mmCIF file of N, CA, C and O in Angstrom:
data_model
loop_
_atom_site.group_PDB
_atom_site.id
_atom_site.type_symbol
_atom_site.label_atom_id
_atom_site.label_comp_id
_atom_site.label_asym_id
_atom_site.label_seq_id
_atom_site.Cartn_x
_atom_site.Cartn_y
_atom_site.Cartn_z
ATOM 1 N N HIS A 28 0.823 -1.194 0.000
ATOM 2 C CA HIS A 28 0.000 0.000 0.000
ATOM 3 C C HIS A 28 0.865 1.255 0.000
ATOM 4 O O HIS A 28 1.786 1.368 0.788
ATOM 5 N N ALA A 29 0.523 2.166 -0.844
ATOM 6 C CA ALA A 29 1.217 3.456 -0.853
ATOM 7 C C ALA A 29 0.591 4.366 0.192
ATOM 8 O O ALA A 29 -0.581 4.234 0.505
ATOM 9 N N SER A 30 1.375 5.262 0.722
ATOM 10 C CA SER A 30 0.812 6.218 1.675
ATOM 11 C C SER A 30 1.224 7.620 1.273
ATOM 12 O O SER A 30 2.207 7.823 0.571
ATOM 13 N N CYS A 31 0.446 8.561 1.722
ATOM 14 C CA CYS A 31 0.707 9.957 1.420
ATOM 15 C C CYS A 31 0.499 10.751 2.706
ATOM 16 O O CYS A 31 -0.429 10.480 3.456
ATOM 17 N N CYS A 32 1.370 11.692 2.968
ATOM 18 C CA CYS A 32 1.274 12.480 4.202
ATOM 19 C C CYS A 32 0.833 13.903 3.881
ATOM 20 O O CYS A 32 1.263 14.484 2.883
ATOM 21 N N PHE A 33 -0.001 14.429 4.728
ATOM 22 C CA PHE A 33 -0.452 15.813 4.615
ATOM 23 C C PHE A 33 -0.174 16.515 5.929
ATOM 24 O O PHE A 33 -0.345 15.944 6.990
ATOM 25 N N PHE A 34 0.226 17.738 5.850
ATOM 26 C CA PHE A 34 0.569 18.519 7.034
ATOM 27 C C PHE A 34 -0.255 19.798 7.022
ATOM 28 O O PHE A 34 -0.277 20.512 6.030
ATOM 29 N N LEU A 35 -0.954 20.063 8.104
ATOM 30 C CA LEU A 35 -1.718 21.294 8.271
ATOM 31 C C LEU A 35 -1.114 22.084 9.415
ATOM 32 O O LEU A 35 -0.693 21.506 10.406
ATOM 33 N N ARG A 36 -1.088 23.376 9.287
ATOM 34 C CA ARG A 36 -0.706 24.219 10.423
ATOM 35 C C ARG A 36 -1.979 24.912 10.877
ATOM 36 O O ARG A 36 -2.680 25.509 10.081
ATOM 37 N N GLU A 37 -2.228 24.837 12.141
ATOM 38 C CA GLU A 37 -3.453 25.404 12.676
ATOM 39 C C GLU A 37 -3.125 26.316 13.842
ATOM 40 O O GLU A 37 -2.351 25.959 14.724
ATOM 41 N N ILE A 38 -3.717 27.504 13.843
ATOM 42 C CA ILE A 38 -3.596 28.406 14.994
ATOM 43 C C ILE A 38 -4.768 28.126 15.906
ATOM 44 O O ILE A 38 -5.900 27.979 15.464
ATOM 45 N N LYS A 39 -4.472 28.070 17.163
ATOM 46 C CA LYS A 39 -5.532 27.785 18.117
ATOM 47 C C LYS A 39 -5.336 28.667 19.339
ATOM 48 O O LYS A 39 -4.222 29.056 19.660
ATOM 49 N N VAL A 40 -6.442 28.988 19.974
ATOM 50 C CA VAL A 40 -6.425 29.817 21.172
ATOM 51 C C VAL A 40 -6.977 28.988 22.328
ATOM 52 O O VAL A 40 -7.993 28.321 22.189
ATOM 53 N N ILE A 41 -6.270 29.023 23.440
ATOM 54 C CA ILE A 41 -6.764 28.411 24.677
ATOM 55 C C ILE A 41 -7.234 29.556 25.557
ATOM 56 O O ILE A 41 -6.465 30.443 25.897
ATOM 57 N N ASN A 42 -8.545 29.551 25.892
ATOM 58 C CA ASN A 42 -9.070 30.660 26.690
ATOM 59 C C ASN A 42 -8.703 30.507 28.166
ATOM 60 O O ASN A 42 -8.032 29.563 28.559
ATOM 61 N N LYS A 43 -9.141 31.441 28.973
ATOM 62 C CA LYS A 43 -8.792 31.456 30.403
ATOM 63 C C LYS A 43 -9.289 30.224 31.150
ATOM 64 O O LYS A 43 -8.768 29.877 32.199
ATOM 65 N N ASN A 44 -10.312 29.544 30.594
ATOM 66 C CA ASN A 44 -10.855 28.344 31.232
ATOM 67 C C ASN A 44 -10.200 27.063 30.731
ATOM 68 O O ASN A 44 -10.565 25.978 31.154
ATOM 69 N N GLY A 45 -9.257 27.177 29.765
ATOM 70 C CA GLY A 45 -8.580 26.009 29.232
ATOM 71 C C GLY A 45 -9.271 25.388 28.031
ATOM 72 O O GLY A 45 -8.870 24.334 27.562
ATOM 73 N N LYS A 46 -10.296 26.037 27.517
ATOM 74 C CA LYS A 46 -11.035 25.525 26.356
ATOM 75 C C LYS A 46 -10.377 26.003 25.068
ATOM 76 O O LYS A 46 -10.020 27.169 24.935
ATOM 77 N N ALA A 47 -10.211 25.087 24.098
ATOM 78 C CA ALA A 47 -9.689 25.459 22.780
ATOM 79 C C ALA A 47 -10.794 26.178 22.014
ATOM 80 O O ALA A 47 -11.892 25.653 21.864
ATOM 81 N N VAL A 48 -10.515 27.388 21.568
ATOM 82 C CA VAL A 48 -11.502 28.183 20.834
ATOM 83 C C VAL A 48 -10.842 28.786 19.593
ATOM 84 O O VAL A 48 -9.626 28.858 19.501
ATOM 85 N N GLU A 49 -11.652 29.214 18.670
ATOM 86 C CA GLU A 49 -11.201 29.920 17.471
ATOM 87 C C GLU A 49 -10.153 29.173 16.651
ATOM 88 O O GLU A 49 -9.139 29.741 16.263
ATOM 89 N N PRO A 50 -10.359 27.863 16.350
ATOM 90 C CA PRO A 50 -9.370 27.190 15.510
ATOM 91 C C PRO A 50 -9.344 27.815 14.121
ATOM 92 O O PRO A 50 -10.374 28.209 13.593
ATOM 93 N N LEU A 51 -8.169 27.928 13.547
ATOM 94 C CA LEU A 51 -7.990 28.558 12.246
ATOM 95 C C LEU A 51 -6.933 27.796 11.467
ATOM 96 O O LEU A 51 -5.812 27.634 11.946
ATOM 97 N N ILE A 52 -7.270 27.316 10.292
ATOM 98 C CA ILE A 52 -6.314 26.614 9.444
ATOM 99 C C ILE A 52 -5.449 27.652 8.745
ATOM 100 O O ILE A 52 -5.948 28.537 8.066
ATOM 101 N N VAL A 53 -4.145 27.552 8.916
ATOM 102 C CA VAL A 53 -3.211 28.505 8.321
ATOM 103 C C VAL A 53 -2.746 28.031 6.951
ATOM 104 O O VAL A 53 -2.604 28.813 6.032
ATOM 105 N N GLN A 54 -2.480 26.735 6.839
ATOM 106 C CA GLN A 54 -1.983 26.171 5.598
ATOM 107 C C GLN A 54 -2.882 24.999 5.232
ATOM 108 O O GLN A 54 -2.726 23.899 5.732
ATOM 109 N N SER A 55 -3.819 25.227 4.334
ATOM 110 C CA SER A 55 -4.800 24.217 3.965
ATOM 111 C C SER A 55 -4.249 23.279 2.904
ATOM 112 O O SER A 55 -3.496 23.674 2.025
ATOM 113 N N VAL A 56 -4.640 22.011 3.030
ATOM 114 C CA VAL A 56 -4.296 21.014 2.031
ATOM 115 C C VAL A 56 -5.543 20.615 1.253
ATOM 116 O O VAL A 56 -5.538 20.534 0.040
ATOM 117 N N ASP A 57 -6.627 20.391 1.986
ATOM 118 C CA ASP A 57 -7.887 19.947 1.399
ATOM 119 C C ASP A 57 -9.008 20.318 2.359
ATOM 120 O O ASP A 57 -8.845 20.189 3.568
ATOM 121 N N PRO A 58 -10.159 20.769 1.858
ATOM 122 C CA PRO A 58 -11.261 21.154 2.750
ATOM 123 C C PRO A 58 -11.718 20.026 3.683
ATOM 124 O O PRO A 58 -12.078 20.286 4.828
ATOM 125 N N LEU A 59 -11.688 18.783 3.225
ATOM 126 C CA LEU A 59 -12.103 17.673 4.092
ATOM 127 C C LEU A 59 -11.120 17.457 5.243
ATOM 128 O O LEU A 59 -11.523 17.181 6.374
ATOM 129 N N LEU A 60 -9.819 17.609 4.968
ATOM 130 C CA LEU A 60 -8.828 17.485 6.044
ATOM 131 C C LEU A 60 -8.909 18.665 7.001
ATOM 132 O O LEU A 60 -8.734 18.506 8.207
ATOM 133 N N ASP A 61 -9.194 19.856 6.467
ATOM 134 C CA ASP A 61 -9.388 21.033 7.327
ATOM 135 C C ASP A 61 -10.538 20.782 8.311
ATOM 136 O O ASP A 61 -10.421 21.037 9.507
ATOM 137 N N LYS A 62 -11.634 20.271 7.764
ATOM 138 C CA LYS A 62 -12.823 20.009 8.591
ATOM 139 C C LYS A 62 -12.506 18.982 9.685
ATOM 140 O O LYS A 62 -12.916 19.136 10.837
ATOM 141 N N GLU A 63 -11.765 17.943 9.333
ATOM 142 C CA GLU A 63 -11.405 16.913 10.316
ATOM 143 C C GLU A 63 -10.462 17.474 11.383
ATOM 144 O O GLU A 63 -10.595 17.179 12.568
ATOM 145 N N ALA A 64 -9.516 18.313 10.983
ATOM 146 C CA ALA A 64 -8.604 18.922 11.952
ATOM 147 C C ALA A 64 -9.369 19.781 12.956
ATOM 148 O O ALA A 64 -9.117 19.718 14.157
ATOM 149 N N ILE A 65 -10.315 20.560 12.481
ATOM 150 C CA ILE A 65 -11.110 21.406 13.375
ATOM 151 C C ILE A 65 -11.981 20.545 14.285
ATOM 152 O O ILE A 65 -12.119 20.819 15.474
ATOM 153 N N ARG A 66 -12.520 19.450 13.748
ATOM 154 C CA ARG A 66 -13.323 18.545 14.579
ATOM 155 C C ARG A 66 -12.455 17.962 15.704
ATOM 156 O O ARG A 66 -12.886 17.898 16.869
ATOM 157 N N LEU A 67 -11.220 17.581 15.387
ATOM 158 C CA LEU A 67 -10.320 17.031 16.406
ATOM 159 C C LEU A 67 -10.004 18.057 17.485
ATOM 160 O O LEU A 67 -10.039 17.747 18.676
ATOM 161 N N ILE A 68 -9.700 19.287 17.074
ATOM 162 C CA ILE A 68 -9.397 20.346 18.042
ATOM 163 C C ILE A 68 -10.600 20.598 18.951
ATOM 164 O O ILE A 68 -10.458 20.709 20.171
ATOM 165 N N ASN A 69 -11.783 20.671 18.368
ATOM 166 C CA ASN A 69 -12.984 20.953 19.158
ATOM 167 C C ASN A 69 -13.356 19.807 20.096
ATOM 168 O O ASN A 69 -14.059 20.017 21.075
ATOM 169 N N SER A 70 -12.889 18.585 19.815
ATOM 170 C CA SER A 70 -13.228 17.449 20.671
ATOM 171 C C SER A 70 -12.167 17.173 21.735
ATOM 172 O O SER A 70 -12.317 16.263 22.543
ATOM 173 N N MET A 71 -11.082 17.961 21.756
ATOM 174 C CA MET A 71 -10.022 17.761 22.752
ATOM 175 C C MET A 71 -10.515 18.108 24.152
ATOM 176 O O MET A 71 -11.361 18.994 24.314
ATOM 177 N N PRO A 72 -9.984 17.418 25.158
ATOM 178 C CA PRO A 72 -10.319 17.812 26.532
ATOM 179 C C PRO A 72 -9.728 19.189 26.829
ATOM 180 O O PRO A 72 -8.892 19.691 26.077
ATOM 181 N N GLN A 73 -10.179 19.768 27.926
ATOM 182 C CA GLN A 73 -9.669 21.094 28.291
ATOM 183 C C GLN A 73 -8.175 21.035 28.554
ATOM 184 O O GLN A 73 -7.645 20.051 29.039
ATOM 185 N N TRP A 74 -7.505 22.137 28.213
ATOM 186 C CA TRP A 74 -6.084 22.300 28.436
ATOM 187 C C TRP A 74 -5.873 23.097 29.716
ATOM 188 O O TRP A 74 -6.788 23.741 30.219
ATOM 189 N N LYS A 75 -4.666 23.082 30.205
ATOM 190 C CA LYS A 75 -4.310 23.956 31.322
ATOM 191 C C LYS A 75 -4.077 25.341 30.709
ATOM 192 O O LYS A 75 -3.252 25.489 29.801
ATOM 193 N N PRO A 76 -4.797 26.363 31.160
ATOM 194 C CA PRO A 76 -4.624 27.687 30.558
ATOM 195 C C PRO A 76 -3.255 28.280 30.883
ATOM 196 O O PRO A 76 -2.594 27.867 31.829
ATOM 197 N N GLY A 77 -2.844 29.243 30.062
ATOM 198 C CA GLY A 77 -1.605 29.956 30.334
ATOM 199 C C GLY A 77 -1.758 30.806 31.587
ATOM 200 O O GLY A 77 -2.869 31.081 32.031
ATOM 201 N N GLU A 78 -0.650 31.194 32.157
ATOM 202 C CA GLU A 78 -0.682 32.042 33.347
ATOM 203 C C GLU A 78 0.261 33.219 33.187
ATOM 204 O O GLU A 78 1.326 33.098 32.593
ATOM 205 N N GLU A 79 -0.176 34.334 33.714
ATOM 206 C CA GLU A 79 0.660 35.515 33.784
ATOM 207 C C GLU A 79 0.439 36.147 35.146
ATOM 208 O O GLU A 79 -0.693 36.471 35.510
ATOM 209 N N LYS A 80 1.513 36.260 35.909
ATOM 210 C CA LYS A 80 1.441 36.790 37.278
ATOM 211 C C LYS A 80 0.435 36.015 38.123
ATOM 212 O O LYS A 80 -0.321 36.570 38.906
ATOM 213 N N GLY A 81 0.397 34.690 37.900
ATOM 214 C CA GLY A 81 -0.480 33.823 38.681
ATOM 215 C C GLY A 81 -1.931 33.809 38.249
ATOM 216 O O GLY A 81 -2.742 33.107 38.847
ATOM 217 N N GLU A 82 -2.284 34.545 37.221
ATOM 218 C CA GLU A 82 -3.668 34.612 36.738
ATOM 219 C C GLU A 82 -3.788 33.889 35.397
ATOM 220 O O GLU A 82 -2.893 33.987 34.561
ATOM 221 N N PRO A 83 -4.904 33.174 35.174
ATOM 222 C CA PRO A 83 -5.093 32.516 33.877
ATOM 223 C C PRO A 83 -5.275 33.542 32.758
ATOM 224 O O PRO A 83 -5.934 34.564 32.957
ATOM 225 N N VAL A 84 -4.636 33.274 31.609
ATOM 226 C CA VAL A 84 -4.731 34.165 30.448
ATOM 227 C C VAL A 84 -4.951 33.336 29.183
ATOM 228 O O VAL A 84 -4.641 32.146 29.141
ATOM 229 N N ARG A 85 -5.487 34.003 28.148
ATOM 230 C CA ARG A 85 -5.634 33.363 26.839
ATOM 231 C C ARG A 85 -4.252 33.152 26.231
ATOM 232 O O ARG A 85 -3.364 33.978 26.379
ATOM 233 N N VAL A 86 -4.100 32.035 25.552
ATOM 234 C CA VAL A 86 -2.841 31.705 24.898
ATOM 235 C C VAL A 86 -3.136 31.354 23.447
ATOM 236 O O VAL A 86 -4.088 30.640 23.158
ATOM 237 N N ARG A 87 -2.310 31.863 22.549
ATOM 238 C CA ARG A 87 -2.449 31.564 21.132
ATOM 239 C C ARG A 87 -1.184 30.863 20.664
ATOM 240 O O ARG A 87 -0.079 31.307 20.954
ATOM 241 N N PHE A 88 -1.348 29.756 19.960
ATOM 242 C CA PHE A 88 -0.186 29.043 19.446
ATOM 243 C C PHE A 88 -0.542 28.276 18.189
ATOM 244 O O PHE A 88 -1.706 28.109 17.855
ATOM 245 N N THR A 89 0.493 27.834 17.490
ATOM 246 C CA THR A 89 0.317 27.050 16.272
ATOM 247 C C THR A 89 0.590 25.593 16.585
ATOM 248 O O THR A 89 1.598 25.256 17.202
ATOM 249 N N MET A 90 -0.313 24.753 16.149
ATOM 250 C CA MET A 90 -0.202 23.317 16.396
ATOM 251 C C MET A 90 -0.140 22.586 15.063
ATOM 252 O O MET A 90 -1.068 22.693 14.266
ATOM 253 N N PRO A 91 0.939 21.857 14.794
ATOM 254 C CA PRO A 91 0.982 21.087 13.545
ATOM 255 C C PRO A 91 0.100 19.851 13.642
ATOM 256 O O PRO A 91 0.022 19.205 14.689
ATOM 257 N N ILE A 92 -0.591 19.542 12.572
ATOM 258 C CA ILE A 92 -1.427 18.340 12.509
ATOM 259 C C ILE A 92 -0.994 17.574 11.264
ATOM 260 O O ILE A 92 -0.978 18.119 10.164
ATOM 261 N N ASN A 93 -0.650 16.317 11.438
ATOM 262 C CA ASN A 93 -0.217 15.471 10.330
ATOM 263 C C ASN A 93 -1.258 14.414 10.038
ATOM 264 O O ASN A 93 -1.757 13.766 10.956
ATOM 265 N N PHE A 94 -1.576 14.230 8.781
ATOM 266 C CA PHE A 94 -2.458 13.166 8.330
ATOM 267 C C PHE A 94 -1.648 12.229 7.444
ATOM 268 O O PHE A 94 -0.894 12.683 6.586
ATOM 269 N N ARG A 95 -1.797 10.952 7.644
ATOM 270 C CA ARG A 95 -1.181 9.964 6.763
ATOM 271 C C ARG A 95 -2.320 9.152 6.151
ATOM 272 O O ARG A 95 -3.044 8.470 6.856
ATOM 273 N N LEU A 96 -2.451 9.243 4.858
ATOM 274 C CA LEU A 96 -3.509 8.536 4.141
ATOM 275 C C LEU A 96 -2.894 7.370 3.379
ATOM 276 O O LEU A 96 -1.845 7.504 2.754
ATOM 277 N N HIS A 97 -3.557 6.250 3.408
ATOM 278 C CA HIS A 97 -3.075 5.043 2.731
ATOM 279 C C HIS A 97 -3.954 4.749 1.531
ATOM 280 O O HIS A 97 -5.177 4.773 1.628
ATOM 281 N N LYS A 98 -3.328 4.451 0.426
ATOM 282 C CA LYS A 98 -4.057 4.044 -0.772
ATOM 283 C C LYS A 98 -4.177 2.530 -0.750
ATOM 284 O O LYS A 98 -3.258 1.822 -0.361
ATOM 285 N N LYS A 99 -5.305 2.025 -1.199
ATOM 286 C CA LYS A 99 -5.508 0.575 -1.268
ATOM 287 C C LYS A 99 -5.076 0.052 -2.610
ATOM 288 O O LYS A 99 -5.100 0.684 -3.594
#
């Protein structure tokens, strides 16, 4: 079986409560893979929020997502 890899870069924000919000695809490969990446981000458990001076703050970062598709 041949395989093909796809790489998406996604910007994501973790709000003060640790919830992933506002996912944004930065480098799209295919609309179906974009949709799946956003579904995965939205289904993640809560994260530990960022802190500044001991207080929770919103954090923005880029998360790479890799897809490996296999041809039959």
